[in-house]
Amino acid sequence: MDASRRDFLMTAGGIALAGGIVGSSVAAYGADSVAPAPAGTEHKLPELPYAYDALEPFIDTQTMQLHHGKHHAAYVAGLNKAEAELAKARAANDFSLIQHWSRQASFNGGGHYLHSLFWKVMAPAGNGGGGAPIGKLADKIEQDFGRFDAFKAHFSAAAKAVEGGGWGMLHYRPEDGKLLVLQAENQQKLSPWGTVPLLAIDVWEHAYYLKYQNKRADYVDAWWNVVNWEQVLHNYETQAK
Ligand code: MN3
């Protein structure tokens, strides 16, 4: 549809709506305007960069299987569903469920994004995982947090204190080039605009309960053994140019 035709239909629809004579979206827009929605992005579950048992003993195999194969997969499916429903809503000009699908897109989109980051910032202990920050990131952490131990204590405390399901995170803020320790509740709440996650730990119970039960603090403390600092450095260098 060209722009003038679309403008005409939008105007006609607007007039019809204003006049209160619209029985359906088809009536407002004309039957020929209810076209299939443009194809959206098909989000896919990324493969783990290691085997399910690679993070043992700190993160157990069954937790990894369920977390990646079931939980993350469900966020991907939920995001695809939400975006498809929003496209359908536009095509039909029926926004009666806009609140629901907007929330679903945010929640599942946040889940897909953060889990994709989470898998990448971990590696088998002693084989890419553990140790301390390296390179420019090590310098930057000292600059912004005083020393690595202070950063680690801050990050761990934030992760342990998240209320309900959520995340402990390190973000980079391009505006002033600062690193920030933040929390996220669920998959998407409490993070400010304009900052980029570099490192994240999932502290939803599904991330640790099989092995650690209610002892989230033990899981957070153990998790440092599998942090892939090479990847976190890469994430930082990608953002801080
Ligand atoms: Mn999770």
XYZ file of C-alpha atoms and ligand atoms in Angstrom:
242
model
C 0.000 0.000 0.000
C 1.422 3.383 -0.914
C 1.618 6.250 1.526
C -1.249 8.286 0.107
C -3.608 5.302 0.169
C -2.549 4.561 3.751
C -3.036 8.178 4.761
C -6.465 8.150 3.192
C -7.444 5.020 5.066
C -6.062 6.363 8.323
C -8.052 9.558 7.832
C -11.173 7.665 6.871
C -10.740 5.393 9.878
C -10.232 8.364 12.135
C -13.371 10.057 10.910
C -15.361 6.867 11.238
C -14.089 6.329 14.769
C -14.824 9.927 15.691
C -18.338 9.509 14.368
C -18.924 6.451 16.493
C -20.169 4.372 13.583
C -17.518 1.704 13.594
C -18.776 -1.805 14.092
C -15.443 -3.454 13.482
C -11.938 -2.701 12.363
C -12.811 -4.002 8.921
C -15.536 -1.411 8.652
C -13.111 1.309 9.666
C -10.284 0.376 7.352
C -11.957 -1.343 4.449
C -11.808 -5.081 3.891
C -8.832 -4.896 1.551
C -6.679 -3.191 4.184
C -6.699 -6.180 6.564
C -3.531 -7.642 5.169
C -1.301 -10.253 6.750
C 1.016 -8.690 9.316
C 4.586 -8.135 8.173
C 6.821 -10.980 9.231
C 8.526 -10.208 12.522
C 11.776 -11.458 13.928
C 11.761 -15.148 14.678
C 13.641 -15.372 17.952
C 15.508 -18.619 18.509
C 16.916 -20.401 21.526
C 20.709 -20.030 21.297
C 22.817 -23.122 21.809
C 24.805 -23.304 25.003
C 28.496 -22.615 24.348
C 29.364 -25.700 26.481
C 27.814 -29.005 27.582
C 25.041 -29.139 30.160
C 27.414 -30.649 32.721
C 30.255 -28.196 32.021
C 29.582 -25.930 35.002
C 29.566 -28.745 37.575
C 29.906 -28.803 40.498
C 28.881 -25.148 40.864
C 25.815 -25.378 38.644
C 24.414 -28.881 38.296
C 23.556 -30.628 35.045
C 19.824 -31.028 35.647
C 19.422 -27.358 36.525
C 21.203 -26.396 33.311
C 19.050 -28.762 31.236
C 15.805 -27.413 32.648
C 16.955 -23.811 32.729
C 18.132 -23.691 29.134
C 15.881 -26.293 27.526
C 12.634 -25.402 29.299
C 12.774 -21.964 30.939
C 14.769 -20.069 28.328
C 12.897 -21.885 25.552
C 9.621 -20.724 27.098
C 10.782 -17.083 27.072
C 11.697 -17.377 23.403
C 8.299 -18.877 22.600
C 6.573 -16.244 24.721
C 8.395 -13.412 22.964
C 7.572 -14.780 19.507
C 3.935 -15.189 20.541
C 3.695 -11.676 21.982
C 5.228 -10.052 18.906
C 2.961 -12.062 16.609
C -0.092 -11.042 18.642
C 0.934 -7.374 18.532
C 1.318 -7.614 14.752
C -2.137 -9.217 14.543
C -3.547 -6.436 16.696
C -2.154 -3.821 14.287
C -3.494 -5.664 11.255
C -6.956 -5.933 12.785
C -6.785 -2.530 14.471
C -7.923 -4.285 17.642
C -5.862 -3.191 20.630
C -8.179 -4.549 23.295
C -5.374 -6.780 24.696
C -2.578 -4.239 24.292
C -1.726 -4.209 28.004
C -1.372 -7.975 28.167
C 0.742 -8.426 25.035
C 2.919 -5.403 25.776
C 3.739 -6.887 29.159
C 4.341 -10.304 27.652
C 6.711 -8.820 25.076
C 8.646 -7.001 27.787
C 8.818 -9.916 30.224
C 9.690 -12.588 27.682
C 11.958 -10.282 25.699
C 13.831 -9.465 28.888
C 14.074 -13.156 29.704
C 15.410 -14.069 26.261
C 17.975 -11.263 26.288
C 19.270 -11.867 29.808
C 19.485 -15.659 29.523
C 21.366 -15.306 26.225
C 23.845 -13.078 28.094
C 23.934 -15.353 31.144
C 25.041 -18.468 29.220
C 27.824 -16.526 27.511
C 29.298 -14.971 30.633
C 29.889 -18.397 32.161
C 32.487 -21.051 31.363
C 33.773 -24.227 33.034
C 35.685 -23.496 36.225
C 39.417 -23.408 35.554
C 38.797 -23.598 31.804
C 37.682 -20.067 31.026
C 35.621 -19.652 34.194
C 36.636 -18.086 37.507
C 39.543 -15.936 38.558
C 39.420 -12.177 38.311
C 38.702 -9.537 35.664
C 41.389 -9.050 33.022
C 42.702 -6.326 30.759
C 40.980 -2.973 30.493
C 37.993 -4.288 32.438
C 40.185 -4.991 35.481
C 41.455 -1.401 35.361
C 37.950 -0.029 34.903
C 36.536 -2.008 37.840
C 39.321 -0.682 40.075
C 38.673 2.828 38.838
C 34.908 2.716 39.409
C 34.644 0.478 42.492
C 37.980 0.959 44.251
C 39.088 -2.635 43.963
C 37.798 -5.964 42.658
C 36.849 -7.241 46.123
C 34.672 -4.199 46.719
C 32.950 -4.692 43.370
C 32.451 -8.385 44.081
C 30.955 -7.667 47.508
C 28.634 -5.031 46.038
C 27.524 -7.253 43.144
C 27.019 -10.290 45.397
C 24.992 -8.292 47.924
C 22.778 -6.901 45.165
C 22.211 -10.372 43.666
C 21.449 -11.966 47.036
C 18.991 -9.205 47.946
C 16.815 -9.247 44.823
C 13.211 -9.602 45.973
C 11.610 -12.644 44.369
C 12.848 -13.734 40.933
C 15.400 -11.544 39.234
C 18.993 -10.766 38.404
C 22.179 -9.221 39.744
C 23.873 -7.250 37.008
C 26.837 -5.147 35.963
C 25.911 -2.468 33.434
C 27.913 0.025 31.397
C 26.539 3.555 31.011
C 27.778 5.112 27.756
C 26.707 8.634 28.806
C 29.557 8.986 31.292
C 31.443 5.741 30.767
C 30.637 4.399 34.249
C 30.056 0.845 35.404
C 26.974 0.269 37.578
C 25.878 -2.620 39.768
C 22.117 -3.052 39.439
C 19.321 -5.429 40.243
C 16.496 -6.528 37.990
C 13.228 -7.952 39.273
C 11.577 -10.533 37.057
C 13.330 -10.109 33.707
C 12.830 -6.426 33.083
C 12.146 -4.229 36.130
C 14.439 -1.850 38.051
C 17.006 -1.201 35.345
C 17.491 2.376 34.121
C 17.318 3.391 30.471
C 20.446 3.840 28.417
C 22.710 1.333 30.161
C 23.973 -1.941 28.765
C 24.275 -5.221 30.709
C 27.787 -6.695 30.617
C 27.473 -9.416 33.269
C 24.414 -11.003 34.859
C 23.554 -13.714 37.352
C 20.113 -15.269 37.329
C 18.798 -15.496 40.905
C 15.364 -16.892 40.118
C 14.858 -20.034 42.188
C 14.851 -22.134 38.996
C 18.514 -21.159 38.570
C 19.692 -22.819 41.787
C 16.988 -24.525 43.850
C 17.714 -28.156 42.890
C 21.246 -27.902 44.248
C 21.175 -25.058 46.744
C 17.515 -25.109 47.878
C 16.825 -21.902 49.816
C 20.497 -20.948 50.110
C 20.713 -18.390 47.350
C 23.756 -16.801 48.978
C 25.745 -20.050 48.600
C 24.816 -20.195 44.909
C 25.898 -16.580 44.334
C 29.203 -17.181 46.123
C 29.832 -20.373 44.101
C 28.885 -18.713 40.798
C 32.057 -16.592 40.759
C 33.920 -19.835 39.955
C 32.287 -19.979 36.541
C 32.338 -16.325 35.479
C 33.908 -15.996 32.036
C 35.928 -12.790 32.388
C 37.190 -12.990 28.823
C 33.594 -12.655 27.646
C 32.808 -9.866 30.118
C 35.898 -7.999 28.900
C 34.666 -8.478 25.331
C 31.229 -7.129 26.299
C 32.865 -4.092 27.886
C 35.180 -3.395 24.953
C 32.271 -3.673 22.550
C 30.464 -0.908 24.440
C 33.334 1.334 25.584
C 34.973 2.454 22.359
Mn 16.295 -18.077 34.475
